[in-house]
Amino acid sequence: MASIEQYATKGGRRWMVRYRTDDNRSTDKRGFHTKREAELWRSNLAVTKARGEFVEASAGRALVEELGGAWLANRTHLKPSSLRPLESTWRVHVVPRWGQVPISKIRHTDVQAWVSSLSATRSPTIVARAHGILASVLDAAVKDRRLTSNPARDVKLPRKVSKAHRYLTHQQVHDLADASGDHATLVLVLAYAGLRWGEAIGLRVSDLNLLRRRINVTVNAVEVGGAIEVGTPKTHKRRSVSFPAFLADELARACAGKSAGDLVFASESGSHLRRVRVSAGSRSWFKSALKSCDIAPMTIHDLRHTAASLAVSSGANVKAVQRMLGHASAAMTLDVYADLFDDDLEALADKLDQAARDSVVGDRWVKAAG
């Protein structure tokens, strides 16, 4: 039971509440000008303790840098390619502003001002990532009962504007493959099987079943900090992707003379291919091939978008496209490629119209015409 005591200060007498913490330590809350204020605080203490919501003032003195370091250390479930951007954003954008700030001193308006300032010079993706890190660190502080609420939540973030997807035609894909030299088969696999770059360069000969025309996607090879990290595919799920018959001969030639454990698409030294760069001033086989085919600049990942487009135009439904691309759900596929299914809506309306006209309801059109 908390007790109330009086004590003297230079400014006059004051009141304090003595109480025990959850770990049975004796402490006190000082500075009340009247006994009534102390009694009200003690009553609130009893209620918050009963609800499990009480937060000690000393708990809020922890610095953001201290808690953030522990939070990052616990992101062991993330792939290296996902963890690295978090570490970089934490170091470059979060620590300089919040590292030495006690969590109890963070105000919602200060977080909003920081986000607004960051938005002036950084992309919405970086701003959202930086804010997400701070908010997640403070979420953990709330769960640890260092804070009663998270001041970083409900902040207005800059809106992300999705880039329009680039889709190539069949002819453009084959022209691009022809212009890619030794990488021709790789281009065709990306454009017709919808593999991610890391999944394609991680393929081993044993992952191909040329008789059944299947590619077993089991790994994803990602370049992180100059090193290749090989892990599971992005959704952690292995999948089997079919490919057109014309690719069987192409893949057979790519595997000629190789053992089961060799990479299908490898560098001259037999190691994983490095990421293709298409930024201004860079030189790459892909950029050169685009230029020779008079195809507007695009990224290698746009070949994955092309695969989705070619599949939908050939009649594939959303579930088939989802399985091919390895999306977590059909809803995600629809969100990403909603534009590809616009024609389906028109086709559906036309089919409903025809079905209605062919049914007994069709008498209405006959009467109307007469």
mmCIF file of C-alpha atoms in Angstrom:
data_model
loop_
_atom_site.group_PDB
_atom_site.id
_atom_site.type_symbol
_atom_site.label_atom_id
_atom_site.label_comp_id
_atom_site.label_asym_id
_atom_site.label_seq_id
_atom_site.Cartn_x
_atom_site.Cartn_y
_atom_site.Cartn_z
ATOM 1 C CA MET A 1 0.000 0.000 0.000
ATOM 2 C CA ALA A 2 1.388 3.393 -0.972
ATOM 3 C CA SER A 3 1.826 5.982 1.732
ATOM 4 C CA ILE A 4 1.826 9.796 1.661
ATOM 5 C CA GLU A 5 4.455 11.814 3.495
ATOM 6 C CA GLN A 6 5.318 15.459 3.878
ATOM 7 C CA TYR A 7 8.794 16.902 3.427
ATOM 8 C CA ALA A 8 10.419 20.340 3.446
ATOM 9 C CA THR A 9 12.038 22.181 0.520
ATOM 10 C CA LYS A 10 13.418 25.688 0.036
ATOM 11 C CA GLY A 11 10.199 26.594 -1.705
ATOM 12 C CA GLY A 12 8.005 25.311 1.129
ATOM 13 C CA ARG A 13 6.533 22.021 2.171
ATOM 14 C CA ARG A 14 5.727 19.373 -0.372
ATOM 15 C CA TRP A 15 4.110 15.953 -0.428
ATOM 16 C CA MET A 16 5.351 12.660 -1.777
ATOM 17 C CA VAL A 17 3.928 9.199 -2.379
ATOM 18 C CA ARG A 18 6.015 6.218 -1.307
ATOM 19 C CA TYR A 19 5.241 2.960 -3.090
ATOM 20 C CA ARG A 20 6.767 -0.305 -4.259
ATOM 21 C CA THR A 21 7.517 -1.169 -7.870
ATOM 22 C CA ASP A 22 6.525 -4.430 -9.566
ATOM 23 C CA ASP A 23 9.923 -5.899 -8.638
ATOM 24 C CA ASN A 24 9.312 -4.912 -4.962
ATOM 25 C CA ARG A 25 11.721 -1.969 -4.861
ATOM 26 C CA SER A 26 10.812 0.964 -2.647
ATOM 27 C CA THR A 27 10.604 4.302 -4.467
ATOM 28 C CA ASP A 28 8.669 7.556 -4.351
ATOM 29 C CA LYS A 29 7.025 10.247 -6.440
ATOM 30 C CA ARG A 30 7.779 13.756 -5.137
ATOM 31 C CA GLY A 31 6.795 17.348 -5.789
ATOM 32 C CA PHE A 32 3.089 17.503 -4.978
ATOM 33 C CA HIS A 33 2.078 20.946 -3.654
ATOM 34 C CA THR A 34 -0.938 19.641 -1.734
ATOM 35 C CA LYS A 35 -1.860 16.446 0.007
ATOM 36 C CA ARG A 36 -4.917 16.243 -2.241
ATOM 37 C CA GLU A 37 -2.716 16.077 -5.348
ATOM 38 C CA ALA A 38 -0.689 13.297 -3.758
ATOM 39 C CA GLU A 39 -3.849 11.365 -2.873
ATOM 40 C CA LEU A 40 -5.163 11.632 -6.431
ATOM 41 C CA TRP A 41 -1.858 10.403 -7.825
ATOM 42 C CA ARG A 42 -1.887 7.471 -5.360
ATOM 43 C CA SER A 43 -5.425 6.536 -6.423
ATOM 44 C CA ASN A 44 -4.419 6.623 -10.082
ATOM 45 C CA LEU A 45 -1.371 4.506 -9.213
ATOM 46 C CA ALA A 46 -3.607 1.811 -7.728
ATOM 47 C CA VAL A 47 -5.846 1.761 -10.810
ATOM 48 C CA THR A 48 -3.025 1.621 -13.360
ATOM 49 C CA LYS A 49 -1.246 -1.098 -11.394
ATOM 50 C CA ALA A 50 -4.431 -3.151 -11.269
ATOM 51 C CA ARG A 51 -4.788 -2.819 -15.041
ATOM 52 C CA GLY A 52 -1.120 -3.576 -15.641
ATOM 53 C CA GLU A 53 -0.658 -0.143 -17.228
ATOM 54 C CA PHE A 54 1.623 1.555 -14.718
ATOM 55 C CA VAL A 55 4.869 2.951 -16.140
ATOM 56 C CA GLU A 56 7.684 4.088 -13.900
ATOM 57 C CA ALA A 57 9.149 7.472 -14.680
ATOM 58 C CA SER A 58 12.659 6.022 -14.646
ATOM 59 C CA ALA A 59 11.725 3.544 -17.401
ATOM 60 C CA GLY A 60 11.159 6.416 -19.800
ATOM 61 C CA ARG A 61 14.724 7.671 -19.416
ATOM 62 C CA ALA A 62 16.041 4.974 -21.749
ATOM 63 C CA LEU A 63 17.603 6.425 -24.899
ATOM 64 C CA VAL A 64 16.297 5.620 -28.376
ATOM 65 C CA GLU A 65 19.757 4.491 -29.488
ATOM 66 C CA GLU A 66 19.936 1.969 -26.654
ATOM 67 C CA LEU A 67 16.513 0.439 -27.333
ATOM 68 C CA GLY A 68 16.915 0.649 -31.112
ATOM 69 C CA GLY A 69 20.150 -1.297 -31.034
ATOM 70 C CA ALA A 70 18.433 -4.092 -29.137
ATOM 71 C CA TRP A 71 15.454 -3.970 -31.520
ATOM 72 C CA LEU A 72 17.713 -4.375 -34.566
ATOM 73 C CA ALA A 73 19.620 -7.210 -32.921
ATOM 74 C CA ASN A 74 16.328 -9.091 -32.581
ATOM 75 C CA ARG A 75 15.494 -8.899 -36.322
ATOM 76 C CA THR A 76 17.032 -12.357 -36.784
ATOM 77 C CA HIS A 77 13.988 -13.530 -38.761
ATOM 78 C CA LEU A 78 14.754 -11.120 -41.612
ATOM 79 C CA LYS A 79 16.742 -12.012 -44.694
ATOM 80 C CA PRO A 80 20.083 -10.178 -45.091
ATOM 81 C CA SER A 81 18.636 -8.260 -48.050
ATOM 82 C CA SER A 82 15.815 -6.965 -45.830
ATOM 83 C CA LEU A 83 17.944 -6.313 -42.754
ATOM 84 C CA ARG A 84 20.618 -4.266 -44.509
ATOM 85 C CA PRO A 85 18.272 -1.391 -45.567
ATOM 86 C CA LEU A 86 16.940 -1.234 -42.007
ATOM 87 C CA GLU A 87 20.431 -0.986 -40.539
ATOM 88 C CA SER A 88 21.424 1.694 -43.037
ATOM 89 C CA THR A 89 18.280 3.777 -42.482
ATOM 90 C CA TRP A 90 18.638 3.460 -38.722
ATOM 91 C CA ARG A 91 22.234 4.639 -38.827
ATOM 92 C CA VAL A 92 21.757 7.457 -41.361
ATOM 93 C CA HIS A 93 18.331 8.880 -40.530
ATOM 94 C CA VAL A 94 17.090 7.741 -37.125
ATOM 95 C CA VAL A 95 20.114 7.825 -34.830
ATOM 96 C CA PRO A 96 21.282 11.374 -35.739
ATOM 97 C CA ARG A 97 17.880 12.802 -34.785
ATOM 98 C CA TRP A 98 16.635 10.522 -32.010
ATOM 99 C CA GLY A 99 19.593 8.468 -30.778
ATOM 100 C CA GLN A 100 20.317 10.510 -27.627
ATOM 101 C CA VAL A 101 16.686 11.402 -26.858
ATOM 102 C CA PRO A 102 15.013 9.706 -23.858
ATOM 103 C CA ILE A 103 11.882 7.961 -25.081
ATOM 104 C CA SER A 104 9.709 9.832 -22.570
ATOM 105 C CA LYS A 105 10.776 13.136 -24.154
ATOM 106 C CA ILE A 106 9.538 12.249 -27.644
ATOM 107 C CA ARG A 107 6.433 14.158 -28.678
ATOM 108 C CA HIS A 108 4.029 13.381 -31.500
ATOM 109 C CA THR A 109 4.479 16.850 -33.008
ATOM 110 C CA ASP A 110 8.268 16.422 -33.012
ATOM 111 C CA VAL A 111 7.965 13.134 -34.901
ATOM 112 C CA GLN A 112 5.634 14.735 -37.435
ATOM 113 C CA ALA A 113 8.073 17.623 -37.940
ATOM 114 C CA TRP A 114 10.919 15.144 -38.486
ATOM 115 C CA VAL A 115 8.928 13.175 -41.052
ATOM 116 C CA SER A 116 7.974 16.366 -42.886
ATOM 117 C CA SER A 117 11.587 17.552 -42.936
ATOM 118 C CA LEU A 118 12.850 14.181 -44.154
ATOM 119 C CA SER A 119 10.204 14.112 -46.885
ATOM 120 C CA ALA A 120 11.681 17.254 -48.434
ATOM 121 C CA THR A 121 14.893 15.470 -49.428
ATOM 122 C CA ARG A 122 14.169 11.739 -49.317
ATOM 123 C CA SER A 123 11.865 9.374 -51.179
ATOM 124 C CA PRO A 124 8.575 8.249 -49.617
ATOM 125 C CA THR A 125 10.045 4.739 -49.298
ATOM 126 C CA ILE A 126 12.994 5.905 -47.187
ATOM 127 C CA VAL A 127 10.791 8.203 -45.092
ATOM 128 C CA ALA A 128 8.318 5.383 -44.398
ATOM 129 C CA ARG A 129 11.167 3.025 -43.496
ATOM 130 C CA ALA A 130 12.794 5.538 -41.124
ATOM 131 C CA HIS A 131 9.481 6.310 -39.431
ATOM 132 C CA GLY A 132 8.633 2.610 -39.251
ATOM 133 C CA ILE A 133 11.861 1.862 -37.410
ATOM 134 C CA LEU A 134 11.278 4.586 -34.804
ATOM 135 C CA ALA A 135 7.639 3.603 -34.380
ATOM 136 C CA SER A 136 8.531 -0.083 -33.991
ATOM 137 C CA VAL A 137 11.183 0.686 -31.369
ATOM 138 C CA LEU A 138 8.617 2.701 -29.410
ATOM 139 C CA ASP A 139 6.012 -0.057 -29.849
ATOM 140 C CA ALA A 140 8.413 -2.381 -28.076
ATOM 141 C CA ALA A 141 8.882 0.234 -25.350
ATOM 142 C CA VAL A 142 5.116 0.340 -24.816
ATOM 143 C CA LYS A 143 4.974 -3.449 -24.550
ATOM 144 C CA ASP A 144 7.846 -3.352 -22.044
ATOM 145 C CA ARG A 145 5.858 -0.736 -20.080
ATOM 146 C CA ARG A 146 8.433 1.988 -20.560
ATOM 147 C CA LEU A 147 5.770 4.183 -22.192
ATOM 148 C CA THR A 148 1.995 4.368 -21.869
ATOM 149 C CA SER A 149 1.492 5.119 -25.571
ATOM 150 C CA ASN A 150 3.503 5.453 -28.785
ATOM 151 C CA PRO A 151 3.974 9.101 -29.872
ATOM 152 C CA ALA A 152 5.180 8.022 -33.318
ATOM 153 C CA ARG A 153 1.891 6.447 -34.343
ATOM 154 C CA ASP A 154 -0.791 8.220 -36.425
ATOM 155 C CA VAL A 155 1.832 10.381 -38.127
ATOM 156 C CA LYS A 156 1.037 11.521 -41.675
ATOM 157 C CA LEU A 157 3.509 9.994 -44.120
ATOM 158 C CA PRO A 158 4.206 11.009 -47.733
ATOM 159 C CA ARG A 159 2.173 9.073 -50.243
ATOM 160 C CA LYS A 160 3.961 6.542 -52.399
ATOM 161 C CA VAL A 161 3.268 6.852 -56.097
ATOM 162 C CA SER A 162 3.558 3.509 -57.852
ATOM 163 C CA LYS A 163 5.575 3.489 -61.039
ATOM 164 C CA ALA A 164 3.769 2.338 -64.149
ATOM 165 C CA HIS A 165 4.811 -1.177 -65.140
ATOM 166 C CA ARG A 166 6.685 -1.729 -68.376
ATOM 167 C CA TYR A 167 5.459 -4.610 -70.510
ATOM 168 C CA LEU A 168 7.170 -5.967 -73.617
ATOM 169 C CA THR A 169 5.535 -7.814 -76.488
ATOM 170 C CA HIS A 170 6.583 -11.302 -77.565
ATOM 171 C CA GLN A 171 8.537 -9.811 -80.465
ATOM 172 C CA GLN A 172 10.330 -7.316 -78.226
ATOM 173 C CA VAL A 173 11.292 -10.066 -75.784
ATOM 174 C CA HIS A 174 12.829 -12.196 -78.515
ATOM 175 C CA ASP A 175 14.578 -9.208 -80.093
ATOM 176 C CA LEU A 176 16.014 -8.326 -76.688
ATOM 177 C CA ALA A 177 17.148 -11.919 -76.144
ATOM 178 C CA ASP A 178 18.872 -11.990 -79.530
ATOM 179 C CA ALA A 179 20.683 -8.753 -78.664
ATOM 180 C CA SER A 180 21.781 -10.085 -75.245
ATOM 181 C CA GLY A 181 24.356 -12.531 -76.567
ATOM 182 C CA ASP A 182 25.328 -15.148 -73.988
ATOM 183 C CA HIS A 183 22.483 -13.939 -71.735
ATOM 184 C CA ALA A 184 19.738 -14.673 -74.274
ATOM 185 C CA THR A 185 18.347 -17.710 -72.448
ATOM 186 C CA LEU A 186 18.384 -15.813 -69.146
ATOM 187 C CA VAL A 187 16.275 -13.040 -70.702
ATOM 188 C CA LEU A 188 13.760 -15.573 -72.019
ATOM 189 C CA VAL A 189 13.475 -17.312 -68.649
ATOM 190 C CA LEU A 190 12.875 -14.006 -66.869
ATOM 191 C CA ALA A 191 10.268 -12.908 -69.419
ATOM 192 C CA TYR A 192 8.378 -16.203 -69.707
ATOM 193 C CA ALA A 193 8.757 -17.851 -66.289
ATOM 194 C CA GLY A 194 8.496 -14.682 -64.194
ATOM 195 C CA LEU A 195 11.428 -15.483 -61.924
ATOM 196 C CA ARG A 196 13.032 -12.782 -59.822
ATOM 197 C CA TRP A 197 16.618 -11.946 -60.730
ATOM 198 C CA GLY A 198 17.966 -13.637 -57.596
ATOM 199 C CA GLU A 199 15.903 -16.759 -58.246
ATOM 200 C CA ALA A 200 17.169 -17.010 -61.827
ATOM 201 C CA ILE A 201 20.862 -16.597 -61.023
ATOM 202 C CA GLY A 202 20.506 -19.088 -58.180
ATOM 203 C CA LEU A 203 19.177 -21.871 -60.411
ATOM 204 C CA ARG A 204 21.184 -25.105 -60.480
ATOM 205 C CA VAL A 205 21.021 -27.698 -63.222
ATOM 206 C CA SER A 206 19.256 -30.047 -60.771
ATOM 207 C CA ASP A 207 16.430 -27.481 -60.456
ATOM 208 C CA LEU A 208 15.369 -28.053 -64.076
ATOM 209 C CA ASN A 209 13.108 -30.807 -65.346
ATOM 210 C CA LEU A 210 13.301 -30.414 -69.110
ATOM 211 C CA LEU A 211 10.954 -33.345 -69.847
ATOM 212 C CA ARG A 212 8.122 -31.920 -67.753
ATOM 213 C CA ARG A 213 9.148 -28.351 -68.642
ATOM 214 C CA ARG A 214 9.377 -27.295 -65.018
ATOM 215 C CA ILE A 215 11.712 -24.997 -63.106
ATOM 216 C CA ASN A 216 11.912 -25.710 -59.389
ATOM 217 C CA VAL A 217 12.524 -22.412 -57.605
ATOM 218 C CA THR A 218 14.230 -23.305 -54.336
ATOM 219 C CA VAL A 219 16.630 -20.448 -53.582
ATOM 220 C CA ASN A 220 17.103 -16.718 -54.045
ATOM 221 C CA ALA A 221 20.632 -15.346 -54.501
ATOM 222 C CA VAL A 222 20.772 -11.687 -53.446
ATOM 223 C CA GLU A 223 23.713 -9.309 -53.605
ATOM 224 C CA VAL A 224 24.083 -7.655 -50.195
ATOM 225 C CA GLY A 225 26.989 -5.313 -49.576
ATOM 226 C CA GLY A 226 28.983 -6.738 -52.459
ATOM 227 C CA ALA A 227 28.517 -10.355 -51.349
ATOM 228 C CA ILE A 228 26.024 -12.928 -52.650
ATOM 229 C CA GLU A 229 23.665 -14.206 -49.957
ATOM 230 C CA VAL A 230 21.816 -17.402 -50.885
ATOM 231 C CA GLY A 231 18.573 -18.068 -49.031
ATOM 232 C CA THR A 232 14.998 -19.152 -49.566
ATOM 233 C CA PRO A 233 12.753 -17.396 -52.117
ATOM 234 C CA LYS A 234 11.195 -14.095 -51.079
ATOM 235 C CA THR A 235 8.023 -15.617 -49.616
ATOM 236 C CA HIS A 236 10.051 -18.490 -48.052
ATOM 237 C CA LYS A 237 8.034 -20.875 -50.248
ATOM 238 C CA ARG A 238 9.499 -23.075 -52.945
ATOM 239 C CA ARG A 239 7.503 -23.343 -56.139
ATOM 240 C CA SER A 240 7.462 -25.120 -59.474
ATOM 241 C CA VAL A 241 7.098 -22.974 -62.585
ATOM 242 C CA SER A 242 6.279 -24.288 -66.043
ATOM 243 C CA PHE A 243 7.870 -22.822 -69.149
ATOM 244 C CA PRO A 244 7.014 -22.787 -72.894
ATOM 245 C CA ALA A 245 8.253 -25.708 -74.976
ATOM 246 C CA PHE A 246 10.548 -23.521 -77.091
ATOM 247 C CA LEU A 247 12.610 -22.811 -73.957
ATOM 248 C CA ALA A 248 13.461 -26.489 -73.414
ATOM 249 C CA ASP A 249 16.135 -26.512 -76.121
ATOM 250 C CA GLU A 250 17.487 -23.161 -74.942
ATOM 251 C CA LEU A 251 17.846 -24.434 -71.369
ATOM 252 C CA ALA A 252 19.334 -27.725 -72.551
ATOM 253 C CA ARG A 253 22.100 -25.805 -74.324
ATOM 254 C CA ALA A 254 22.646 -23.661 -71.181
ATOM 255 C CA CYS A 255 23.146 -26.859 -69.153
ATOM 256 C CA ALA A 256 25.332 -28.699 -71.646
ATOM 257 C CA GLY A 257 28.548 -30.010 -70.083
ATOM 258 C CA LYS A 258 27.506 -29.036 -66.552
ATOM 259 C CA SER A 259 26.931 -31.227 -63.504
ATOM 260 C CA ALA A 260 23.749 -31.232 -61.416
ATOM 261 C CA GLY A 261 25.169 -28.827 -58.859
ATOM 262 C CA ASP A 262 26.421 -26.224 -61.333
ATOM 263 C CA LEU A 263 24.677 -22.889 -61.844
ATOM 264 C CA VAL A 264 22.571 -22.658 -64.988
ATOM 265 C CA PHE A 265 23.437 -18.983 -65.470
ATOM 266 C CA ALA A 266 26.932 -18.284 -64.198
ATOM 267 C CA SER A 267 29.766 -15.837 -64.678
ATOM 268 C CA GLU A 268 32.900 -16.804 -66.583
ATOM 269 C CA SER A 269 34.404 -18.027 -63.312
ATOM 270 C CA GLY A 270 31.365 -20.214 -62.612
ATOM 271 C CA SER A 271 30.072 -18.030 -59.760
ATOM 272 C CA HIS A 272 26.787 -16.160 -59.429
ATOM 273 C CA LEU A 273 26.098 -13.354 -61.871
ATOM 274 C CA ARG A 274 26.110 -9.854 -60.412
ATOM 275 C CA ARG A 275 23.122 -7.564 -60.361
ATOM 276 C CA VAL A 276 22.446 -5.763 -63.646
ATOM 277 C CA ARG A 277 22.720 -1.993 -63.316
ATOM 278 C CA VAL A 278 20.800 0.327 -65.630
ATOM 279 C CA SER A 279 21.370 3.686 -63.912
ATOM 280 C CA ALA A 280 22.670 6.691 -65.837
ATOM 281 C CA GLY A 281 26.346 6.386 -66.629
ATOM 282 C CA SER A 282 26.451 2.634 -65.981
ATOM 283 C CA ARG A 283 27.411 0.062 -68.599
ATOM 284 C CA SER A 284 25.860 -3.392 -68.751
ATOM 285 C CA TRP A 285 24.946 -6.057 -71.275
ATOM 286 C CA PHE A 286 21.251 -5.452 -70.561
ATOM 287 C CA LYS A 287 21.446 -1.714 -71.139
ATOM 288 C CA SER A 288 23.350 -2.271 -74.378
ATOM 289 C CA ALA A 289 20.775 -4.810 -75.560
ATOM 290 C CA LEU A 290 17.909 -2.405 -74.861
ATOM 291 C CA LYS A 291 19.628 0.310 -76.835
ATOM 292 C CA SER A 292 20.345 -1.916 -79.822
ATOM 293 C CA CYS A 293 16.667 -2.961 -79.945
ATOM 294 C CA ASP A 294 15.457 0.629 -79.596
ATOM 295 C CA ILE A 295 13.523 -0.319 -76.440
ATOM 296 C CA ALA A 296 12.996 2.474 -73.926
ATOM 297 C CA PRO A 297 15.073 2.170 -70.730
ATOM 298 C CA MET A 298 13.716 -0.353 -68.265
ATOM 299 C CA THR A 299 14.965 -2.513 -65.421
ATOM 300 C CA ILE A 300 15.660 -6.232 -65.507
ATOM 301 C CA HIS A 301 12.763 -6.617 -63.038
ATOM 302 C CA ASP A 302 10.406 -5.320 -65.738
ATOM 303 C CA LEU A 303 10.884 -8.667 -67.463
ATOM 304 C CA ARG A 304 9.048 -10.212 -64.501
ATOM 305 C CA HIS A 305 6.204 -7.748 -65.120
ATOM 306 C CA THR A 306 6.320 -8.756 -68.782
ATOM 307 C CA ALA A 307 5.921 -12.410 -67.787
ATOM 308 C CA ALA A 308 2.740 -11.524 -65.913
ATOM 309 C CA SER A 309 1.447 -9.555 -68.892
ATOM 310 C CA LEU A 310 2.164 -12.302 -71.416
ATOM 311 C CA ALA A 311 0.554 -14.904 -69.136
ATOM 312 C CA VAL A 312 -2.640 -12.871 -68.690
ATOM 313 C CA SER A 313 -2.888 -12.083 -72.412
ATOM 314 C CA SER A 314 -2.639 -15.819 -73.143
ATOM 315 C CA GLY A 315 -5.647 -16.512 -70.905
ATOM 316 C CA ALA A 316 -4.093 -17.309 -67.512
ATOM 317 C CA ASN A 317 -6.285 -16.589 -64.501
ATOM 318 C CA VAL A 318 -5.108 -14.705 -61.437
ATOM 319 C CA LYS A 319 -4.373 -17.893 -59.435
ATOM 320 C CA ALA A 320 -2.100 -19.217 -62.179
ATOM 321 C CA VAL A 321 -0.236 -15.896 -62.328
ATOM 322 C CA GLN A 322 0.078 -15.881 -58.546
ATOM 323 C CA ARG A 323 1.642 -19.337 -58.524
ATOM 324 C CA MET A 324 4.003 -18.487 -61.358
ATOM 325 C CA LEU A 325 5.268 -15.317 -59.675
ATOM 326 C CA GLY A 326 5.351 -16.779 -56.166
ATOM 327 C CA HIS A 327 3.126 -14.125 -54.623
ATOM 328 C CA ALA A 328 1.818 -14.762 -51.116
ATOM 329 C CA SER A 329 -1.804 -14.437 -52.256
ATOM 330 C CA ALA A 330 -3.982 -13.845 -55.293
ATOM 331 C CA ALA A 331 -5.023 -10.544 -53.696
ATOM 332 C CA MET A 332 -1.423 -9.384 -53.885
ATOM 333 C CA THR A 333 -1.257 -10.327 -57.567
ATOM 334 C CA LEU A 334 -4.415 -8.340 -58.251
ATOM 335 C CA ASP A 335 -3.063 -5.362 -56.325
ATOM 336 C CA VAL A 336 0.184 -5.353 -58.289
ATOM 337 C CA TYR A 337 -1.260 -6.145 -61.716
ATOM 338 C CA ALA A 338 -4.807 -4.785 -61.559
ATOM 339 C CA ASP A 339 -4.246 -3.051 -64.902
ATOM 340 C CA LEU A 340 -3.698 -6.391 -66.631
ATOM 341 C CA PHE A 341 -7.165 -7.616 -65.691
ATOM 342 C CA ASP A 342 -9.123 -4.591 -66.966
ATOM 343 C CA ASP A 343 -9.914 -6.404 -70.208
ATOM 344 C CA ASP A 344 -11.310 -9.300 -68.176
ATOM 345 C CA LEU A 345 -14.015 -7.005 -66.806
ATOM 346 C CA GLU A 346 -15.101 -6.041 -70.329
ATOM 347 C CA ALA A 347 -15.012 -9.660 -71.460
ATOM 348 C CA LEU A 348 -17.119 -10.645 -68.437
ATOM 349 C CA ALA A 349 -19.718 -8.009 -69.250
ATOM 350 C CA ASP A 350 -19.850 -9.195 -72.874
ATOM 351 C CA LYS A 351 -20.282 -12.822 -71.812
ATOM 352 C CA LEU A 352 -23.060 -11.897 -69.367
ATOM 353 C CA ASP A 353 -24.773 -9.925 -72.114
ATOM 354 C CA GLN A 354 -24.577 -12.842 -74.532
ATOM 355 C CA ALA A 355 -25.772 -15.315 -71.909
ATOM 356 C CA ALA A 356 -28.738 -13.077 -71.112
ATOM 357 C CA ARG A 357 -29.644 -12.716 -74.798
ATOM 358 C CA ASP A 358 -29.418 -16.490 -75.332
ATOM 359 C CA SER A 359 -31.684 -17.224 -72.367
ATOM 360 C CA VAL A 360 -35.461 -16.848 -72.030
ATOM 361 C CA VAL A 361 -34.839 -13.298 -70.850
ATOM 362 C CA GLY A 362 -33.803 -12.622 -74.439
ATOM 363 C CA ASP A 363 -37.534 -12.214 -75.309
ATOM 364 C CA ARG A 364 -37.294 -8.701 -73.901
ATOM 365 C CA TRP A 365 -34.894 -7.646 -76.683
ATOM 366 C CA VAL A 366 -37.155 -9.240 -79.328
ATOM 367 C CA LYS A 367 -40.183 -7.373 -78.068
ATOM 368 C CA ALA A 368 -38.233 -4.144 -77.777
ATOM 369 C CA ALA A 369 -37.020 -4.491 -81.364
ATOM 370 C CA GLY A 370 -40.572 -5.111 -82.573
#
